[in-house]
Short mmCIF file of C-alpha atoms in Angstrom, two decimals:
data_model
loop_
_atom_site.label_atom_id
_atom_site.label_comp_id
_atom_site.label_asym_id
_atom_site.label_seq_id
_atom_site.Cartn_x
_atom_site.Cartn_y
_atom_site.Cartn_z
CA MET A 1 76.81 138.93 222.31
CA LYS A 2 79.54 139.47 224.92
CA LYS A 3 79.26 141.82 227.87
CA TRP A 4 80.92 142.51 231.19
CA LEU A 5 78.79 141.58 234.21
CA VAL A 6 79.08 142.38 237.91
CA LYS A 7 77.48 139.49 239.84
CA GLU A 8 78.87 140.33 243.27
CA LEU A 9 80.34 143.49 244.77
CA GLY A 10 84.07 144.03 245.18
CA GLU A 11 87.16 145.27 243.38
CA PRO A 12 86.69 145.46 239.59
CA GLN A 13 89.38 142.87 238.82
CA ASP A 14 87.65 140.40 241.15
CA VAL A 15 83.99 140.86 240.24
CA LEU A 16 83.91 141.78 236.55
CA LYS A 17 83.33 138.78 234.27
CA ILE A 18 82.80 138.53 230.51
CA GLU A 19 79.71 136.45 229.71
CA GLU A 20 77.68 135.53 226.65
CA SER A 21 74.09 136.78 226.63
CA ASP A 22 71.21 137.38 224.27
CA ARG A 23 71.05 140.61 222.33
CA PRO A 24 68.80 143.23 223.98
CA VAL A 25 65.16 143.37 222.92
CA ILE A 26 63.88 146.81 221.98
CA LYS A 27 61.29 148.44 224.26
CA ASP A 28 58.99 151.41 223.67
CA GLY A 29 60.95 154.63 223.21
CA GLU A 30 64.31 152.90 222.89
CA VAL A 31 66.91 152.26 220.20
CA ILE A 32 69.39 149.39 219.97
CA ILE A 33 73.00 150.42 219.40
CA GLU A 34 75.95 148.37 218.19
CA VAL A 35 78.63 149.69 220.52
CA LYS A 36 81.89 150.83 218.93
CA ALA A 37 83.58 152.46 221.94
CA ALA A 38 82.86 152.98 225.63
CA ALA A 39 84.31 155.50 228.10
CA LEU A 40 85.08 154.54 231.68
CA ASN A 41 84.51 156.83 234.66
CA PHE A 42 85.62 156.71 238.29
CA PHE A 43 82.05 156.01 239.39
CA ASP A 44 82.22 152.70 237.47
CA ILE A 45 84.75 151.57 240.08
CA LEU A 46 82.47 152.69 242.89
CA LEU A 47 79.58 150.79 241.31
CA CYS A 48 81.60 147.57 241.33
CA GLN A 49 82.47 148.17 244.98
CA GLY A 50 78.90 149.00 245.98
CA LYS A 51 80.01 152.46 247.16
CA TYR A 52 78.22 154.59 244.58
CA GLN A 53 75.06 156.56 245.44
CA GLU A 54 73.15 154.46 242.92
CA LYS A 55 73.06 150.76 243.79
CA PRO A 56 71.65 148.68 240.91
CA ARG A 57 70.35 145.20 241.54
CA LEU A 58 72.82 142.39 240.77
CA PRO A 59 73.82 141.37 238.17
CA PHE A 60 74.50 144.57 236.23
CA THR A 61 76.74 145.97 233.53
CA ILE A 62 78.72 149.17 234.12
CA CYS A 63 79.59 152.06 231.74
CA SER A 64 77.39 155.09 231.14
CA GLU A 65 79.00 156.50 227.97
CA VAL A 66 79.15 154.79 224.58
CA SER A 67 79.32 155.58 220.90
CA GLY A 68 78.07 153.41 218.09
CA VAL A 69 75.62 152.75 215.28
CA ILE A 70 71.86 152.44 215.66
CA ILE A 71 70.74 149.05 214.34
CA LYS A 72 67.09 149.09 215.40
CA THR A 73 64.56 151.80 216.26
CA ASP A 74 61.09 151.92 217.74
CA GLU A 75 58.17 152.86 215.48
CA GLY A 76 57.99 156.62 214.95
CA SER A 77 61.53 157.18 216.22
CA ARG A 78 63.34 160.44 215.45
CA PHE A 79 66.40 158.28 214.72
CA SER A 80 67.06 155.93 211.82
CA GLU A 81 69.06 152.74 211.44
CA GLY A 82 72.68 153.36 210.52
CA GLN A 83 72.98 156.69 212.35
CA ARG A 84 76.18 157.44 214.27
CA VAL A 85 75.39 158.36 217.87
CA LEU A 86 76.68 158.65 221.38
CA ALA A 87 74.46 157.49 224.22
CA LEU A 88 74.11 157.27 227.99
CA PRO A 89 72.99 153.72 228.86
CA LYS A 90 70.93 153.32 232.01
CA LEU A 91 71.80 150.97 234.86
CA PRO A 92 71.58 148.05 235.27
CA ASN A 93 72.12 147.77 231.49
CA GLY A 94 75.40 149.62 231.06
CA GLY A 95 77.32 149.94 227.84
CA LEU A 96 80.14 147.40 228.22
CA GLY A 97 78.77 144.95 225.72
CA ASP A 98 78.50 144.42 221.98
CA TYR A 99 74.97 145.86 221.91
CA VAL A 100 72.89 147.99 224.25
CA SER A 101 69.31 149.26 224.33
CA VAL A 102 69.03 152.93 225.34
CA PRO A 103 66.06 155.32 225.77
CA GLU A 104 65.91 157.81 222.89
CA THR A 105 66.05 160.66 225.38
CA SER A 106 69.64 159.61 226.18
CA VAL A 107 70.86 159.33 222.57
CA TYR A 108 72.60 162.11 220.63
CA GLN A 109 73.78 162.23 217.03
CA ILE A 110 77.49 162.70 216.25
CA PRO A 111 79.12 163.79 212.95
CA GLU A 112 81.22 161.70 210.58
CA SER A 113 84.23 163.82 211.54
CA MET A 114 84.13 162.52 215.13
CA SER A 115 85.87 159.22 215.85
CA TRP A 116 84.20 156.52 217.91
CA THR A 117 86.60 157.08 220.82
CA GLU A 118 85.99 160.84 220.73
CA GLY A 119 82.24 160.24 220.67
CA ALA A 120 82.37 157.96 223.70
CA ALA A 121 84.63 160.37 225.60
CA MET A 122 82.80 163.61 224.90
CA PHE A 123 79.44 163.74 226.57
CA ILE A 124 79.76 163.85 230.36
CA THR A 125 82.96 165.90 230.45
CA TYR A 126 81.98 168.57 227.91
CA HIS A 127 78.36 168.86 228.96
CA THR A 128 79.34 169.20 232.63
CA SER A 129 81.96 171.83 231.81
CA TYR A 130 79.75 173.71 229.34
CA TYR A 131 76.84 173.86 231.78
CA SER A 132 79.19 174.91 234.58
CA LEU A 133 80.99 177.70 232.75
CA PHE A 134 78.19 179.26 230.74
CA THR A 135 74.84 178.42 232.37
CA ARG A 136 75.94 178.48 236.00
CA ALA A 137 78.89 180.90 236.01
CA GLY A 138 78.09 183.06 232.98
CA LEU A 139 81.75 183.15 231.91
CA GLN A 140 82.48 186.19 229.74
CA LYS A 141 85.15 186.99 227.16
CA GLY A 142 88.19 188.53 228.83
CA GLU A 143 87.50 187.08 232.29
CA VAL A 144 90.10 185.02 234.15
CA LEU A 145 89.20 181.34 234.54
CA LEU A 146 91.12 179.14 236.99
CA VAL A 147 90.69 175.42 236.24
CA HIS A 148 91.80 172.93 238.88
CA ALA A 149 92.94 169.44 237.80
CA GLY A 150 93.27 170.73 234.25
CA ALA A 151 94.52 167.43 232.83
CA GLY A 152 91.48 165.52 234.08
CA GLY A 153 88.33 164.76 232.09
CA VAL A 154 86.19 167.76 233.04
CA GLY A 155 89.23 169.95 233.61
CA SER A 156 90.59 169.41 230.10
CA ALA A 157 87.17 170.19 228.67
CA ALA A 158 86.92 173.36 230.79
CA ILE A 159 90.28 174.64 229.53
CA GLN A 160 89.23 174.24 225.89
CA LEU A 161 85.76 175.70 226.40
CA GLY A 162 87.17 178.62 228.35
CA LYS A 163 89.65 179.44 225.59
CA ALA A 164 86.91 179.09 222.96
CA ALA A 165 84.91 181.71 224.90
CA GLY A 166 87.83 184.14 224.98
CA ALA A 167 88.77 183.76 228.65
CA PHE A 168 92.29 183.98 230.06
CA VAL A 169 92.79 180.45 231.38
CA ILE A 170 95.00 179.46 234.30
CA ALA A 171 95.21 175.72 234.97
CA THR A 172 96.61 173.69 237.87
CA ALA A 173 98.10 170.24 237.40
CA GLY A 174 100.27 167.82 239.36
CA GLY A 175 103.73 167.49 237.82
CA PRO A 176 105.39 168.59 234.57
CA ASP A 177 103.78 165.94 232.33
CA LYS A 178 100.22 166.96 233.21
CA GLY A 179 101.27 170.60 233.09
CA LYS A 180 102.48 170.12 229.53
CA ILE A 181 99.12 168.61 228.60
CA CYS A 182 97.30 171.67 229.99
CA LYS A 183 99.53 173.94 227.95
CA GLU A 184 98.84 171.94 224.80
CA LEU A 185 95.11 172.21 225.52
CA GLY A 186 95.44 175.99 225.39
CA ALA A 187 95.96 177.15 228.99
CA ASP A 188 97.64 180.56 229.11
CA VAL A 189 99.31 179.82 232.44
CA VAL A 190 99.95 176.42 234.06
CA ILE A 191 100.68 175.98 237.76
CA ASP A 192 102.33 172.81 239.10
CA TYR A 193 100.52 172.56 242.44
CA GLU A 194 103.08 170.04 243.68
CA ASN A 195 105.81 172.68 243.59
CA GLU A 196 104.01 176.05 243.42
CA ASP A 197 101.45 177.93 245.50
CA PHE A 198 98.54 178.44 243.11
CA VAL A 199 97.07 181.23 245.25
CA GLU A 200 100.18 183.40 244.96
CA LYS A 201 100.61 182.58 241.28
CA VAL A 202 97.01 183.51 240.44
CA LYS A 203 97.34 186.79 242.33
CA LYS A 204 100.56 187.57 240.48
CA GLU A 205 99.08 186.80 237.06
CA THR A 206 96.01 188.97 237.76
CA ASN A 207 97.77 191.90 239.46
CA GLY A 208 96.18 190.93 242.75
CA LYS A 209 92.61 190.87 241.44
CA GLY A 210 92.15 187.09 241.45
CA ALA A 211 90.21 184.78 239.12
CA ASN A 212 86.68 185.71 238.05
CA VAL A 213 85.61 182.07 237.78
CA ILE A 214 87.17 179.07 239.54
CA PHE A 215 86.34 175.59 238.26
CA ASP A 216 86.82 173.15 241.15
CA PRO A 217 86.24 169.40 240.76
CA VAL A 218 88.60 168.64 243.68
CA GLY A 219 87.13 170.18 246.86
CA GLY A 220 88.86 169.94 250.24
CA GLN A 221 91.87 172.20 250.72
CA VAL A 222 91.81 173.18 247.05
CA PHE A 223 88.42 174.80 247.61
CA ASP A 224 89.59 176.47 250.82
CA ARG A 225 92.67 177.87 249.10
CA SER A 226 90.63 178.98 246.09
CA ARG A 227 88.66 181.35 248.30
CA LYS A 228 91.90 183.27 248.79
CA CYS A 229 92.31 184.04 245.09
CA ILE A 230 88.72 184.62 243.95
CA ALA A 231 88.01 188.05 242.50
CA PHE A 232 85.40 190.52 243.70
CA ASP A 233 82.06 189.38 242.23
CA GLY A 234 83.74 186.07 241.36
CA ARG A 235 82.12 182.64 241.09
CA ILE A 236 83.52 179.41 242.53
CA LEU A 237 82.04 176.39 240.77
CA VAL A 238 81.60 173.31 242.97
CA ILE A 239 81.88 170.45 240.47
CA GLY A 240 82.74 167.58 242.81
CA PHE A 241 85.03 166.29 245.53
CA ALA A 242 87.68 164.18 243.79
CA GLY A 243 90.04 164.96 246.66
CA GLY A 244 87.71 163.05 249.00
CA GLU A 245 87.07 165.88 251.47
CA ILE A 246 83.89 167.98 251.43
CA PRO A 247 84.76 171.54 252.53
CA THR A 248 82.71 173.85 254.72
CA ILE A 249 81.89 177.38 253.60
CA PRO A 250 82.34 180.37 255.96
CA ALA A 251 79.47 182.69 255.07
CA ASN A 252 81.24 185.75 256.47
CA HIS A 253 84.08 185.34 253.96
CA VAL A 254 81.59 185.06 251.09
CA LEU A 255 80.00 188.30 252.25
CA ILE A 256 83.24 190.23 252.74
CA LYS A 257 84.67 189.35 249.31
CA ASN A 258 81.30 189.48 247.55
CA TYR A 259 81.67 186.21 245.64
CA SER A 260 79.30 183.35 244.85
CA ILE A 261 79.57 179.62 245.58
CA VAL A 262 77.80 177.94 242.66
CA GLY A 263 76.74 174.31 242.80
CA VAL A 264 76.84 172.21 239.64
CA HIS A 265 74.58 169.13 239.43
CA TRP A 266 74.51 168.45 235.72
CA GLY A 267 72.71 165.12 236.11
CA LEU A 268 69.71 166.81 237.73
CA PHE A 269 69.78 169.54 235.08
CA ASN A 270 69.69 166.83 232.41
CA LYS A 271 66.64 165.20 234.03
CA ARG A 272 64.75 168.45 234.47
CA SER A 273 65.65 170.23 231.23
CA PRO A 274 66.52 167.65 228.54
CA GLU A 275 65.56 170.06 225.76
CA LYS A 276 68.25 172.48 226.99
CA VAL A 277 70.80 169.66 227.01
CA PHE A 278 70.01 168.86 223.36
CA LYS A 279 70.55 172.54 222.54
CA GLU A 280 73.87 172.58 224.37
CA HIS A 281 74.88 169.42 222.51
CA GLU A 282 74.43 171.22 219.19
CA GLU A 283 76.62 174.07 220.44
CA ILE A 284 79.30 171.66 221.66
CA LEU A 285 79.32 169.80 218.33
CA SER A 286 79.67 173.14 216.52
CA LEU A 287 82.78 173.91 218.59
CA PHE A 288 84.15 170.44 217.79
CA GLU A 289 83.64 170.87 214.06
CA GLN A 290 85.32 174.29 214.24
CA GLY A 291 88.36 172.57 215.79
CA LYS A 292 88.06 174.51 219.07
CA ILE A 293 87.59 171.45 221.26
CA LYS A 294 88.85 167.88 221.05
CA PRO A 295 88.40 165.18 223.73
CA LEU A 296 91.60 164.30 225.56
CA ILE A 297 92.08 160.51 225.39
CA TYR A 298 94.55 158.89 227.77
CA HIS A 299 94.50 155.47 226.12
CA GLU A 300 92.28 153.13 224.11
CA TYR A 301 91.98 149.71 225.74
CA ASP A 302 90.79 146.44 224.25
CA PHE A 303 87.48 145.02 225.47
CA GLU A 304 89.22 142.23 227.40
CA ASP A 305 91.37 144.74 229.31
CA VAL A 306 88.58 146.57 231.15
CA PRO A 307 89.66 145.50 234.69
CA GLN A 308 93.23 146.69 234.09
CA ALA A 309 91.94 149.97 232.70
CA LEU A 310 89.77 150.50 235.79
CA ASN A 311 92.71 149.70 238.08
CA LEU A 312 94.77 152.38 236.37
CA LEU A 313 91.86 154.82 236.58
CA ALA A 314 91.64 154.10 240.33
CA SER A 315 95.32 154.97 240.74
CA ARG A 316 94.58 158.56 239.61
CA LYS A 317 97.61 158.39 237.31
CA THR A 318 95.61 158.85 234.11
CA TRP A 319 94.53 162.07 232.43
CA GLY A 320 91.63 162.91 230.15
CA LYS A 321 89.40 159.94 229.41
CA VAL A 322 90.01 156.19 229.44
CA VAL A 323 88.23 154.53 226.50
CA VAL A 324 87.50 150.91 225.57
CA LYS A 325 87.42 149.84 221.91
CA MET A 326 84.79 147.26 221.08
#
């Protein structure tokens, strides 16, 4: 089988190499999957550079989201050969190869109606957004949801999930092209943050009340500005810091406006409550089959083009998810 290996740390185009290797051998509690598609994430770049919080021993294979067909199961498995699944491979044995062995606890069935690229692109974005909006923020029908970076992976999922829940969705995006994407995803109002002040626009759209829930994967000044348009009893969701700057939180302002700062660490939630994640997966698949959500795919790349795809992802010029076809 072929797979991409990182044998030394550096820029993806310099350190990623395709090599031939033996097929994985099944271990207790695992299944072997023939990979059909794999989704790339920004942290795959950081892994190559040695800058990610997790530092696997060299050599390793990147990619933590795949879809494919189970070709071998352990005795007594809840899965069967031939099943269509998505999976979260564990480092150092990432998913950028023809086959991968994955613990059953990180494998989830997908329906025939879902394409391989959709399956690979769905899990992290939709589970993060679903957990954020409903478990952490308790988003209710009729509330105003402000989604920052609405054309991104988690942002695009949050727009669709918010609309499916009956929220009034305001999305921010950089430039008209990404703004158009947010509108097509279902956002009621789109704000081009490159040319508009999102604080003033949110206040105008809500008659000065502000947004009940703010979904923030950016951090930095975006978080600071969001505090100016959060509603009384509102919830600001801290998803991540894609902008690179970690903001500080003035407790007096939180008290005066009576809002909550809500942290979202989906990975830890997944480790501590896997049974709840499986339940959420069923609910997400139900929304997919009802046509209420659909993964936003930027482009499908060939297996040989992984370094170029990661370079483009690093440029922050993509939207949605970048997927590799196997």
